[in-house]
C-alpha angles and dihedrals in degrees: 000000000000113000130219137065104339094207089058102037105034107036126124113227120190120194113192087320114177139168130205138175107209106313093336114102110212093176122025119216105297130188115188144130126225120189127192127248096072142072111247118193121206112207137173142107123302110289093021093126101260097126091039091056091048092050091050091053090047092050091241087125133022124233116256092213137000124028144273122207128191121194089356093302130101106268092233092057093068118102110242096245093045091050091048088056088058105035129037120190130199114191124217092255110032118198116272092248089216115188095020128113119223091254092051093050093048089048089060086072088071093062095099089056102049105017130221094295097031125112119263099224139182092277090056092047090050092050091051093049092048092048092052091049093048092050091044094237099113089105088063095047096120098035123101113258094229090060093064129092121254094260092047091050091051090054090050091052089049089050088055090053090048090053087053087066093212122162092230132047113197109193123186110205096321091175101043096108097036133098119242095267093053092043090058091045094053096043091047088056091049089050090050092052092054095046100044101035104028093237122157114238126192112184132181110222133178095196110075090192090060089047091053092048100048108023131083091206136017126209116193125202130194125184091343096312130110101235102167138016131172147089115329092255091058093049095045094075125119097239095045094048091049089053091048099047101026097232139083114288136184129200126208134174119251106250093228109028098028090226117146116258121197128203137165114265 
């Protein structure tokens, strides 16, 4: 992993970056900076531009206009393997990973470090073992991935990203198909990765309450525009939430934790 001040060497910088398909603008010109070391939640209604922004940062799509820099360099100038050592991306619908054991899938995260024809050495094996233990999937190491529950599979995919040892984890709706218990389980793991390893995490979430609970910062998009960004407390306000979601919202305090809870009025 690259050494040095992470805020200086591993930040995403967008300069009037936009993305369009034909005449439809999916992301309006956006200028922003995102530094690692925190969990950043992307929220907003369906079609607001959350996944588009994440894909642009992950180099899954290329900006139509403007520019994105990573580590002070244009994002397109990075060699693929070098970029994969810095940024790990989990799409909304990961492949089924049929025919792979948990250990084999997690080991794929080491590809950027040894290459297709490279030797899988002791350092790689250690990284895989540590990633499985951190994600609490070591007990499943020799089981087939398709045999696991949805929450278990999500933890295995996160373990693969951990083994990749990238500075950034870009996660597109990692909890969308999970029940509440598994949502909390997965997001607690994401929170742990940021706190214990200083990784940057950007995660697309539909549930603003989960974003407020697990994220250090929330960025809200609406019709392709970044309309609000700040700490969860600043976003969890009635007027801001109504602007983000386009309907009446109310905010109460949790009777035990005191955390803000939002719901449609």
